[in-house]
XYZ file of C-alpha atoms in Angstrom:
278
model
C 13.533 6.543 -7.465
C 12.908 2.930 -8.394
C 9.152 2.640 -7.261
C 8.166 6.391 -7.986
C 7.599 8.129 -11.367
C 6.897 11.788 -12.032
C 3.643 13.255 -13.664
C 6.115 14.339 -16.501
C 7.181 10.673 -17.045
C 3.704 9.353 -17.198
C 2.652 12.216 -19.468
C 5.280 11.080 -21.656
C 4.226 7.370 -21.464
C 0.623 7.684 -22.445
C 1.102 6.587 -25.967
C 2.854 3.002 -24.676
C 0.388 0.144 -25.531
C 1.870 -1.494 -22.273
C 0.488 0.900 -19.993
C -2.089 0.658 -17.510
C -3.283 3.329 -15.617
C -4.955 2.535 -12.147
C -7.071 5.388 -10.104
C -6.969 3.750 -6.549
C -8.777 6.596 -4.955
C -10.516 5.661 -1.521
C -11.545 7.319 1.566
C -12.233 5.073 4.242
C -14.893 7.380 5.760
C -16.737 7.434 2.293
C -16.213 4.050 0.635
C -18.148 5.137 -2.783
C -15.970 8.850 -2.874
C -13.030 7.085 -4.230
C -15.508 5.830 -7.412
C -17.760 9.214 -7.674
C -14.431 11.195 -8.106
C -13.116 8.703 -10.928
C -16.268 9.395 -12.858
C -16.582 12.921 -12.186
C -12.718 12.857 -13.982
C -9.570 10.947 -14.193
C -6.343 10.433 -15.982
C -7.297 9.365 -19.712
C -7.420 5.742 -20.028
C -7.245 4.894 -16.307
C -8.976 1.970 -14.488
C -10.697 2.269 -11.463
C -9.945 -0.369 -8.566
C -11.869 -0.072 -5.563
C -10.014 -0.736 -2.146
C -12.275 -2.842 -0.657
C -14.055 -4.269 -3.672
C -11.145 -5.122 -5.819
C -7.783 -5.070 -3.753
C -9.061 -6.568 -0.410
C -10.762 -10.077 0.360
C -14.036 -10.743 2.135
C -13.779 -9.664 5.877
C -14.006 -12.351 8.694
C -12.925 -13.269 11.804
C -9.413 -13.189 11.632
C -7.291 -11.566 8.627
C -8.133 -7.650 9.561
C -10.043 -5.092 8.565
C -8.412 -5.359 4.578
C -7.595 -8.746 4.323
C -5.443 -10.055 1.187
C -7.507 -10.965 -1.872
C -6.821 -14.894 -2.616
C -4.737 -15.408 -5.400
C -7.360 -16.407 -7.794
C -9.279 -13.573 -7.413
C -6.640 -11.152 -7.421
C -5.507 -12.663 -10.742
C -9.147 -12.131 -11.876
C -9.297 -8.855 -10.961
C -5.963 -7.698 -12.746
C -7.193 -9.753 -15.937
C -10.284 -7.826 -15.982
C -8.482 -4.176 -15.583
C -6.373 -5.226 -18.546
C -3.383 -5.850 -16.496
C -1.098 -8.655 -18.129
C 2.287 -9.981 -17.331
C 3.880 -7.378 -19.672
C 2.023 -4.215 -18.539
C 3.428 -1.196 -17.382
C 1.378 0.169 -14.271
C 1.542 3.095 -12.724
C -1.122 3.666 -9.887
C -2.384 6.894 -8.275
C -4.733 8.241 -5.786
C -5.295 11.434 -3.983
C -4.534 10.022 -0.645
C -0.616 10.542 -0.427
C -0.201 7.087 -2.435
C -1.411 5.114 0.782
C -4.095 3.480 -2.092
C -2.221 3.084 -4.842
C 0.899 1.492 -2.766
C -1.490 -0.846 -1.802
C -2.170 -1.885 -5.620
C 1.897 -1.774 -5.825
C 2.602 -4.055 -3.140
C -0.289 -6.707 -4.619
C 1.465 -6.599 -8.130
C 4.682 -7.119 -6.550
C 3.153 -9.554 -4.336
C 2.251 -11.639 -7.480
C 5.378 -11.399 -9.187
C 4.822 -7.991 -11.160
C 8.150 -6.208 -12.035
C 6.835 -2.947 -13.753
C 4.728 -1.809 -11.730
C 4.939 1.913 -10.078
C 3.131 4.929 -8.025
C 2.631 8.471 -9.348
C 4.113 11.315 -7.161
C 1.680 13.259 -5.928
C -1.394 11.994 -7.609
C -4.337 13.311 -9.214
C -4.658 16.843 -7.571
C -1.132 17.577 -8.814
C -2.056 16.231 -12.549
C -5.151 18.132 -12.208
C -2.916 21.070 -11.007
C -1.044 20.955 -13.676
C -3.405 21.620 -16.782
C -2.830 17.899 -18.048
C -5.748 16.163 -19.892
C -8.293 14.586 -17.776
C -11.429 12.334 -18.843
C -14.716 11.424 -17.944
C -15.832 8.695 -19.861
C -15.727 5.177 -18.212
C -12.841 3.403 -19.780
C -12.954 0.289 -22.223
C -11.141 -1.892 -21.030
C -9.526 -4.928 -23.477
C -9.171 -7.921 -21.127
C -6.015 -9.865 -20.447
C -4.333 -12.636 -18.885
C -2.434 -12.632 -15.915
C -0.231 -15.540 -14.212
C 1.254 -15.212 -10.729
C 4.205 -15.779 -9.442
C 3.999 -15.489 -5.770
C 6.394 -14.170 -3.798
C 5.878 -15.228 -0.289
C 8.862 -13.878 0.727
C 7.184 -10.466 1.068
C 4.466 -11.625 3.498
C 4.331 -12.409 7.180
C 1.289 -14.255 8.930
C 0.454 -13.300 12.629
C 1.303 -16.489 13.941
C 5.188 -16.116 12.534
C 5.120 -12.528 14.000
C 4.243 -13.596 17.498
C 6.777 -16.293 17.350
C 9.062 -13.635 16.331
C 8.313 -11.178 19.440
C 11.640 -9.806 20.884
C 13.912 -12.090 18.696
C 17.518 -10.471 17.964
C 17.684 -8.901 14.402
C 14.017 -8.570 13.621
C 12.509 -5.047 14.120
C 8.583 -4.361 13.812
C 7.487 -0.935 12.325
C 4.227 0.359 13.261
C 3.451 2.954 10.389
C 0.299 4.734 12.566
C 0.152 8.062 13.315
C 2.169 8.213 16.741
C -1.173 8.519 19.193
C -2.558 5.361 17.768
C 1.079 3.672 17.823
C 1.228 4.818 21.805
C -2.556 3.861 22.474
C -3.697 7.113 23.219
C -6.460 7.212 20.725
C -8.183 4.389 18.491
C -10.818 5.540 16.158
C -11.113 2.643 13.975
C -10.475 -0.529 15.850
C -11.826 -2.036 19.082
C -8.415 -1.553 20.987
C -5.739 0.996 21.320
C -1.894 0.299 21.461
C 0.540 -1.483 19.561
C 2.431 -5.084 18.922
C 5.219 -5.326 21.760
C 8.474 -4.142 20.652
C 7.049 -2.184 17.621
C 8.909 1.364 16.768
C 7.152 3.922 15.223
C 7.800 5.303 12.074
C 4.706 7.388 10.605
C 4.208 6.078 6.973
C 3.505 9.793 5.990
C 6.890 11.244 7.035
C 7.938 9.370 3.683
C 6.381 12.359 1.907
C 7.871 15.904 1.855
C 5.458 19.351 3.026
C 4.862 19.721 -0.699
C 3.119 16.147 -1.221
C 5.942 14.578 -3.000
C 7.815 11.069 -2.138
C 11.190 12.238 -0.335
C 14.192 10.936 -2.536
C 16.295 7.949 -1.267
C 18.762 9.757 0.915
C 16.035 11.299 2.930
C 13.940 7.781 3.013
C 17.362 6.512 4.362
C 17.585 9.424 7.101
C 13.984 8.055 8.547
C 15.216 4.801 9.025
C 18.884 5.296 9.599
C 18.872 3.618 12.975
C 17.685 0.184 11.722
C 20.109 -2.556 10.247
C 20.281 -2.965 6.746
C 20.924 -6.503 7.225
C 18.099 -6.949 9.688
C 14.559 -8.592 9.121
C 12.005 -5.895 8.926
C 8.233 -6.287 9.203
C 5.726 -3.353 8.668
C 2.079 -3.270 9.839
C -0.575 -0.389 10.384
C -4.241 -0.455 10.759
C -5.444 -2.839 8.258
C -2.154 -3.434 6.019
C -2.769 -0.857 3.394
C -1.006 2.459 5.286
C 1.898 0.158 5.913
C 2.631 -0.225 1.982
C 4.054 3.250 1.325
C 6.712 2.503 4.293
C 7.277 -0.520 2.189
C 8.288 1.223 -0.701
C 10.142 3.764 1.135
C 12.271 1.204 3.356
C 13.024 -0.116 -0.423
C 14.189 3.138 -1.559
C 16.406 3.297 1.600
C 18.047 -0.084 0.648
C 16.695 -2.519 2.718
C 15.815 -6.020 1.045
C 14.500 -7.988 4.039
C 10.674 -6.095 4.213
C 7.848 -7.743 4.573
C 4.047 -6.984 5.076
C 2.104 -8.299 8.024
C -1.029 -7.543 6.034
C -3.628 -8.468 8.643
C -1.842 -5.807 10.741
C -3.508 -4.508 13.959
C -6.779 -5.226 13.063
C -5.778 -9.158 12.781
C -3.494 -8.846 15.635
C -6.288 -7.874 18.309
C -8.539 -10.454 16.639
C -6.665 -13.208 18.523
C -7.465 -12.130 22.681
C -4.482 -14.359 23.828
C -2.252 -11.755 21.587
C -0.406 -9.104 23.824
C -0.810 -5.331 23.418
C 1.817 -2.631 24.444
C 1.398 1.084 25.114
C 3.355 3.874 25.107
C 6.770 4.961 23.710
C 9.028 1.792 23.578
């Protein structure tokens, strides 16, 4: 796999001077839980990056629950975390890769090549008896220069324009009941963007927690055109990012993230909403 690395791979890279390990653990129902878990124990050398404080911008009327930080803010965050353009970054969490994938996407969007998500996450590292640290790591600040990859992102107005267009597929990454509009635990409106198909992001993981291989990811998306334009979204642009990785692993090249996602879409009263199966 191109974007996922194993526990063994990371263990063997620990002495690599260019390595930066990022702990991205975060719980939506308890925003401080990730930092507490990091302070309790983490992979040696890891810096902590908070989904809402470091990997999201300020919440406003539009932009969704986890809007993208602006480019300058991202360069500052990465520099403070010791990430330079030459760094090999490995992100991990304990949420199936959802939070780590957000950092992976942000770095790719900024033009970073060597960024990976750790397979199976921190608990697996712990369960294998691999070393952990408890002290806060001393970080050597770096310099980060962005080369923004605008082709990775799509904004709301373009999504609205493209509704129903041939060759464009919208992929909703949330659980099926939320997609169908039967439940909505977080956002004020239930349903999905009209025309979207549902591919729950966690279906990219095996039952044992590791990421599925490329062939199995291809099976998940077998009905989609490899040359088609794919737009991926979720509730707030976070759990869509594991699906972006899965699609890349499956060989799709025209994959864009609608970062504002459902929570941004419904912030515009005139936007249509669908429910049930498409």
